[in-house]
PDB file of C-alpha atoms in Angstrom:
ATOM      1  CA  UNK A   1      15.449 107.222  -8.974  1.00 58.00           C
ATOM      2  CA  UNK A   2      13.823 107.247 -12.686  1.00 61.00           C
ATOM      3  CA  UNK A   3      12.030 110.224 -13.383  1.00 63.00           C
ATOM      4  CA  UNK A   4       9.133 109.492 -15.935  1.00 62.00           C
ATOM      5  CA  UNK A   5       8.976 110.988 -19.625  1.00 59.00           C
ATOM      6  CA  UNK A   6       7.133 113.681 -20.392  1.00 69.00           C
ATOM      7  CA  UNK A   7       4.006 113.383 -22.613  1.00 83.00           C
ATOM      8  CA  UNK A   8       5.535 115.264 -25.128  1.00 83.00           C
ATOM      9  CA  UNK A   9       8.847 113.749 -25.475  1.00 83.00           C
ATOM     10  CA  UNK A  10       7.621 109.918 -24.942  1.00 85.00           C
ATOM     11  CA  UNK A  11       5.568 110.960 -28.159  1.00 86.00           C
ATOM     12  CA  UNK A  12       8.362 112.153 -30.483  1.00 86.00           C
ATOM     13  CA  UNK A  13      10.859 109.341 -29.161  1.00 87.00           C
ATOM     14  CA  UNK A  14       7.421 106.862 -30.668  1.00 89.00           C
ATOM     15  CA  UNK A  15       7.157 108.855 -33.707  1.00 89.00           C
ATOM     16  CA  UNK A  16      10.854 108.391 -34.215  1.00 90.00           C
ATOM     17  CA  UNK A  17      10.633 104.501 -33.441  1.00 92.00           C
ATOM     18  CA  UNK A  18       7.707 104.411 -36.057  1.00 93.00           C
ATOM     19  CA  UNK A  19       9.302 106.613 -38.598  1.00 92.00           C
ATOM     20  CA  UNK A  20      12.533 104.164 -38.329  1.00 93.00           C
ATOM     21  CA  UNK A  21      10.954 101.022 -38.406  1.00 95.00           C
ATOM     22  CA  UNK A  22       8.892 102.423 -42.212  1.00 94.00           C
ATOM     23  CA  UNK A  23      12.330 103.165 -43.184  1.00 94.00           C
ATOM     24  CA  UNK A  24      13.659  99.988 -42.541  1.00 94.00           C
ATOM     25  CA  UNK A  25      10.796  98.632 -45.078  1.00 93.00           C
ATOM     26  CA  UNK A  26      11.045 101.587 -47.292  1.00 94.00           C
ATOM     27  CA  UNK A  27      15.183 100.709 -48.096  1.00 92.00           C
ATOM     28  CA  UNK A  28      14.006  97.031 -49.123  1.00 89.00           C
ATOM     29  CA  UNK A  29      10.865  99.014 -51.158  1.00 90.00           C
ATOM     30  CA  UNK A  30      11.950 101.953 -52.729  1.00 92.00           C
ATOM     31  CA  UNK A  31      14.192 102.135 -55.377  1.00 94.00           C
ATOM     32  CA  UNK A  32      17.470 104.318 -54.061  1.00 95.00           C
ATOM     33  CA  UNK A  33      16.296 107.704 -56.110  1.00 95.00           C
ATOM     34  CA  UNK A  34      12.982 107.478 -54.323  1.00 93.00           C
ATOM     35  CA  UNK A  35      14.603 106.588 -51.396  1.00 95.00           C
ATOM     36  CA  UNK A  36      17.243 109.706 -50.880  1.00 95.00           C
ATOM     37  CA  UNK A  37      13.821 111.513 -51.537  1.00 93.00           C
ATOM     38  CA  UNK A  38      11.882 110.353 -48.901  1.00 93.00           C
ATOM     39  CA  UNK A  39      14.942 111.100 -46.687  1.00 93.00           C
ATOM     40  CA  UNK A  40      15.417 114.268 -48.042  1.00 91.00           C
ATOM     41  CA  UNK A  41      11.548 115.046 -47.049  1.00 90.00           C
ATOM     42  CA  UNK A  42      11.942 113.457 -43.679  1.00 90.00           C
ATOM     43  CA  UNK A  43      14.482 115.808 -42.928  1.00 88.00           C
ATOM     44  CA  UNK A  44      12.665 118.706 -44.251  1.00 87.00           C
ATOM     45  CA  UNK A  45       9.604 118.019 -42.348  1.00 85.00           C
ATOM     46  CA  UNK A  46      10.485 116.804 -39.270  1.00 82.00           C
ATOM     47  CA  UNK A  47      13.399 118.973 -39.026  1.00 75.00           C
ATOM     48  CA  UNK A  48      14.483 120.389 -35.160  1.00 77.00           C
ATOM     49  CA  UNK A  49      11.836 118.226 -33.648  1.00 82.00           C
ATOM     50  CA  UNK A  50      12.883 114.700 -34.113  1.00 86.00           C
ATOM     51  CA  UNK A  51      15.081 113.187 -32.155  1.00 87.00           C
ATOM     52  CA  UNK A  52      16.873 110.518 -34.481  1.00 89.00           C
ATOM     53  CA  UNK A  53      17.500 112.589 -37.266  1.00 90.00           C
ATOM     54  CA  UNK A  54      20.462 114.579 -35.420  1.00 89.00           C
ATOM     55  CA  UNK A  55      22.015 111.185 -34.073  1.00 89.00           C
ATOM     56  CA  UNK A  56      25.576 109.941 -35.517  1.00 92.00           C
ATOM     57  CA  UNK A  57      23.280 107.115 -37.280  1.00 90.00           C
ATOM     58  CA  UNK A  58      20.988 109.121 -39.083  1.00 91.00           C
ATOM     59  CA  UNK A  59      24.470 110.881 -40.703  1.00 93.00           C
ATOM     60  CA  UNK A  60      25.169 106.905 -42.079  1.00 94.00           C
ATOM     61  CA  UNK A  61      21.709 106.800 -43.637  1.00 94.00           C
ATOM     62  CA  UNK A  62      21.904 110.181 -45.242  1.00 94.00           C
ATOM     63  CA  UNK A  63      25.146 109.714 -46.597  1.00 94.00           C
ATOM     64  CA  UNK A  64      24.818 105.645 -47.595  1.00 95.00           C
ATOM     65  CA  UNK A  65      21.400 106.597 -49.216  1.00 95.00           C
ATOM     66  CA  UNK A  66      23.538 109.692 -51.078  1.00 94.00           C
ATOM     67  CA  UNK A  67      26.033 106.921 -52.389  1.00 94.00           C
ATOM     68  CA  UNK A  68      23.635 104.638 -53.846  1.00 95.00           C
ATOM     69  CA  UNK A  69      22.783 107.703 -56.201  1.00 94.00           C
ATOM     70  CA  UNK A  70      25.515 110.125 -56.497  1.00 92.00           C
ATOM     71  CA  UNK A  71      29.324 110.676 -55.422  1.00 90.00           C
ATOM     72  CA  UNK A  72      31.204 113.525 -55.584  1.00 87.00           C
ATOM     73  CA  UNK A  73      34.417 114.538 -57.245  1.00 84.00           C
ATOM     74  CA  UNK A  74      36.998 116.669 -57.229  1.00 75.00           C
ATOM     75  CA  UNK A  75      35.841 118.617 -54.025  1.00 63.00           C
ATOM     76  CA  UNK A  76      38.020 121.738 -54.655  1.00 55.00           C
ATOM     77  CA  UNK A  77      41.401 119.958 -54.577  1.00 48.00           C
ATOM     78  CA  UNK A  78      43.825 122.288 -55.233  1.00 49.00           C
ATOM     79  CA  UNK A  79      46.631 121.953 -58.191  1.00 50.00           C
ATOM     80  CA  UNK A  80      50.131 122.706 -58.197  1.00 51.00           C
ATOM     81  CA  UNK A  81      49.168 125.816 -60.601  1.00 55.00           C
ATOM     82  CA  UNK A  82      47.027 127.400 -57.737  1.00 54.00           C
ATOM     83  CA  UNK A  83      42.953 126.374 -59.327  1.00 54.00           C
ATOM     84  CA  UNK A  84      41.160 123.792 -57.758  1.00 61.00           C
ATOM     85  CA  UNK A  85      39.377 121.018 -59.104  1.00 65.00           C
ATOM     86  CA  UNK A  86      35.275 122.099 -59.805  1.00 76.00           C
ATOM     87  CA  UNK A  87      33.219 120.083 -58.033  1.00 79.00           C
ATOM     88  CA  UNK A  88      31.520 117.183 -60.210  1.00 84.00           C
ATOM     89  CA  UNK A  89      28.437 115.278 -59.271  1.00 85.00           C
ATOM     90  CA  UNK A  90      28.423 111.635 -60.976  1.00 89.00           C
ATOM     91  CA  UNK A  91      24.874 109.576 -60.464  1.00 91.00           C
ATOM     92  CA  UNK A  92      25.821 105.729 -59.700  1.00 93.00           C
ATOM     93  CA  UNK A  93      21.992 105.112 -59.505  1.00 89.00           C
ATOM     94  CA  UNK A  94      21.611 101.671 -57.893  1.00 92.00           C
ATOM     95  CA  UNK A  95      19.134  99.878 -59.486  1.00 92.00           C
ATOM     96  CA  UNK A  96      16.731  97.785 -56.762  1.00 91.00           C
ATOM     97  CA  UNK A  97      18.197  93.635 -56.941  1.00 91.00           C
ATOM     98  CA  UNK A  98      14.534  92.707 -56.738  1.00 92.00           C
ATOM     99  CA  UNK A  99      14.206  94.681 -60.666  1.00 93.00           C
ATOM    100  CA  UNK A 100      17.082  91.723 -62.137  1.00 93.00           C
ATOM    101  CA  UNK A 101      15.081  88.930 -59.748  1.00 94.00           C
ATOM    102  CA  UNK A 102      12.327  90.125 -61.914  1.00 94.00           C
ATOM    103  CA  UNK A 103      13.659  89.858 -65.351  1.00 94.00           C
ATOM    104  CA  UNK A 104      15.452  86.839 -64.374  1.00 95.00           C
ATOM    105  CA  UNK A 105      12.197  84.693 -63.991  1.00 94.00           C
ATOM    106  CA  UNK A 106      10.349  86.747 -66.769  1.00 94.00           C
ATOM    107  CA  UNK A 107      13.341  85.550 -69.341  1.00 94.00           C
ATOM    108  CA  UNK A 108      13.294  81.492 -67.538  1.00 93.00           C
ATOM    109  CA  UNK A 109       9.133  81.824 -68.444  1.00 89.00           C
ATOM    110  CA  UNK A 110      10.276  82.676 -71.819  1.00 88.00           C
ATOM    111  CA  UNK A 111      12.344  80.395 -72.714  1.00 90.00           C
ATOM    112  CA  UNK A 112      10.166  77.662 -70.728  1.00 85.00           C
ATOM    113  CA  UNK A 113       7.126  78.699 -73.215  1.00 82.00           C
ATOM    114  CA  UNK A 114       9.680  78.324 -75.875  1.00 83.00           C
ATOM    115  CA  UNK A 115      10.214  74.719 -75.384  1.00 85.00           C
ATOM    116  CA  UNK A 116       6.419  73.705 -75.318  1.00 81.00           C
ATOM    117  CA  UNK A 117       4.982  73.135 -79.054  1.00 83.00           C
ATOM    118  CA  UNK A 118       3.386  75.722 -80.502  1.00 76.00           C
ATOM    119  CA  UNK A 119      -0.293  73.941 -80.129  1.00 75.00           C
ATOM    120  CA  UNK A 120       0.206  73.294 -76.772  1.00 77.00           C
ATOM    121  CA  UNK A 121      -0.250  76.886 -75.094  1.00 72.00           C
ATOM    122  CA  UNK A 122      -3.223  78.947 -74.706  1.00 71.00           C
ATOM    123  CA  UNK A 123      -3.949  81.338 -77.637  1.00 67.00           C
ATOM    124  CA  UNK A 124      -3.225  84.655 -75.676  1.00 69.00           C
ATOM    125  CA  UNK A 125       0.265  83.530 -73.129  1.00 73.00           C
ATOM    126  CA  UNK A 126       0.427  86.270 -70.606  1.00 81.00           C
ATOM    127  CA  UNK A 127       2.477  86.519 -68.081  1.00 86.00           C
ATOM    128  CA  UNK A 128       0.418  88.457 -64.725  1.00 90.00           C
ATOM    129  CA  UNK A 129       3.645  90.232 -62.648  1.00 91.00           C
ATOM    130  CA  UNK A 130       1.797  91.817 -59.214  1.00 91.00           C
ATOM    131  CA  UNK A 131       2.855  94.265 -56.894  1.00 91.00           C
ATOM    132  CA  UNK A 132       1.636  95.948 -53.693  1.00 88.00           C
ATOM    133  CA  UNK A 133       0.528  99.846 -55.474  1.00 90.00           C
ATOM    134  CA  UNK A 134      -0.072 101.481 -58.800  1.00 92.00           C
ATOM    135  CA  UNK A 135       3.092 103.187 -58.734  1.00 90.00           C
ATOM    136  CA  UNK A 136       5.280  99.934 -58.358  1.00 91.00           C
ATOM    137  CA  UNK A 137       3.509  98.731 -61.509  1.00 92.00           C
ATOM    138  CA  UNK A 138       3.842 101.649 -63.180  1.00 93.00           C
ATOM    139  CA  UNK A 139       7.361 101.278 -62.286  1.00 93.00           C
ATOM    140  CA  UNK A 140       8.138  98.187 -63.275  1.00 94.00           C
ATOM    141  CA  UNK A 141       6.281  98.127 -66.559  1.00 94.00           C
ATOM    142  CA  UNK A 142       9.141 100.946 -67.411  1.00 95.00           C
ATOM    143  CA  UNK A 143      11.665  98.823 -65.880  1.00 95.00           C
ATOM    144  CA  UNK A 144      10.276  96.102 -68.362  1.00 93.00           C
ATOM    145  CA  UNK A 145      10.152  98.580 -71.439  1.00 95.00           C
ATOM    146  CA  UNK A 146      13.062  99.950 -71.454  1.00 96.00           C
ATOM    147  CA  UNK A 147      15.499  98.820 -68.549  1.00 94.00           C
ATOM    148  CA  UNK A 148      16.898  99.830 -65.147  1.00 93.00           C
ATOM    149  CA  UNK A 149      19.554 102.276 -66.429  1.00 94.00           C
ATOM    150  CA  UNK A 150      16.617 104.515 -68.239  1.00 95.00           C
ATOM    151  CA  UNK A 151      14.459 104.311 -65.453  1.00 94.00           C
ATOM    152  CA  UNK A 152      17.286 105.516 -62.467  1.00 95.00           C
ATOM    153  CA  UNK A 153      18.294 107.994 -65.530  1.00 94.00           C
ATOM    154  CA  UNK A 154      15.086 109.521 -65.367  1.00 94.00           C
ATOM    155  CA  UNK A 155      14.329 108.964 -61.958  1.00 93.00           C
ATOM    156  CA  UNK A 156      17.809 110.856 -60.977  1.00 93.00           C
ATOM    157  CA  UNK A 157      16.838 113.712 -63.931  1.00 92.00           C
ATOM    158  CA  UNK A 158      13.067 114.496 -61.772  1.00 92.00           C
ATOM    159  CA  UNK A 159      15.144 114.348 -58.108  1.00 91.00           C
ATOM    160  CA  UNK A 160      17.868 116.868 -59.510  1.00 88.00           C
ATOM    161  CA  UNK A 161      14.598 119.059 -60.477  1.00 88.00           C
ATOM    162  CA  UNK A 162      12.838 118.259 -56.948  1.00 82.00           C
ATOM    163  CA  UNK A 163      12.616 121.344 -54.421  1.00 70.00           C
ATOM    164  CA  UNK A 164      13.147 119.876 -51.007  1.00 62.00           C
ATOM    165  CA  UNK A 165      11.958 123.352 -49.721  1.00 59.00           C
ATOM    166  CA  UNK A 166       8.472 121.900 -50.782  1.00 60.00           C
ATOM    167  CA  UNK A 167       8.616 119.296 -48.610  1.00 57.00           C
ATOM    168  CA  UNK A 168       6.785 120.342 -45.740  1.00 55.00           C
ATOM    169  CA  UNK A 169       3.792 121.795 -47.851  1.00 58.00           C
ATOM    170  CA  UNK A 170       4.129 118.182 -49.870  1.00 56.00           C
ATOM    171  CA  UNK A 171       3.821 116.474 -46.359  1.00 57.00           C
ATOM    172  CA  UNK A 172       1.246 118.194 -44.934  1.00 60.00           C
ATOM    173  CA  UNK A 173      -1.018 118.030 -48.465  1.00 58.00           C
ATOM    174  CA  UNK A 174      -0.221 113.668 -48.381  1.00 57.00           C
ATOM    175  CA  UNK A 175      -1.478 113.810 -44.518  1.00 61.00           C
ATOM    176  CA  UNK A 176      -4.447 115.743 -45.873  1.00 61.00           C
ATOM    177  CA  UNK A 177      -5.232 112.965 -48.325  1.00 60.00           C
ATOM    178  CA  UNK A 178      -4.654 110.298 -45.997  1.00 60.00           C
ATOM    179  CA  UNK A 179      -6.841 111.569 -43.452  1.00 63.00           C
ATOM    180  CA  UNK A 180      -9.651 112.178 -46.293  1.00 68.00           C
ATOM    181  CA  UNK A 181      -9.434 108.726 -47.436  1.00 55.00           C
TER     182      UNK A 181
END
């Protein structure tokens, strides 16, 4: 015979259904610096009482998200001399496919406009690139300026300054704001 959930737990096991599915969205969204981040503050906030963060699977997120940004090296090998190898973080910051999709058709618009005569084309050719939030605009305009590696340079250089210890006091201060409107 089934016994039926508790209240409580039939909550949490929703909550962790919902926070899966926005990561599902978030890995096709978020570029992988911002990604590792939001894991990072998942795990800081929701901590003992979630259910899916201490399954086998969430350990394949954590560390797939943690190789799309860093590896490690030398993890205290030892030599024949008796010292052992320091360890060394290297960033592989993967840049998001959609970012190359981008500059791909900005570059065919280009050279499309470069094959119509000059008289042909409105005084002021723009070319109007939209995205779902200020901050993926803001992103990609730096993308645009001054390329992928730059941007997942400087995006690695602010998550090596980020305090996950924050993260709880971050999330509660973003629920604040979302509740306010």
């Amino acid at each position: 015979m089934l016994k039926p959930m508790s209240t409580t737990k039939s909550k949490q096991l929703v909550h962790d259904l919902n926070t899966l599915r926005k990561l599902s969205g978030f890995v096709l969204e978020l570029d992988a610096v911002s990604f590792l981040q939001h894991l990072e503050t998942l795990r800081a906030s929701e901590g003992a009482s979630s259910v899916w963060i201490f399954l086998d699977v969430a350990h394949v997120i954590f560390s797939e998200a943690k190789k799309r940004v860093y590896r490690v090296k030398g993890r205290g090998a030892q030599h024949s001399a008796g010292s052992s190898d320091p360890m060394q973080v290297e960033p592989v910051l993967e840049e998001l496919p959609k970012w190359k999709v981008l500059r791909d058709i900005l570059e065919e618009v280009q050279a499309l406009r470069a094959e119509v005569p000059e008289g042909e084309l409105p005084a002021p050719f723009r070319t109007l690139v939209l995205a779902r939030d200020k901050a993926t605009c803001l992103q990609l305009h730096e993308y645009l300026r001054v390329g992928g590696p730059q941007v997942m340079l400087t995006l690695y250089e602010k998550f090596l300054e980020w305090d996950a210890s924050n993260c709880i006091t971050r999330c509660k201060f973003a629920e604040l704001e979302t509740s306010l409107g």
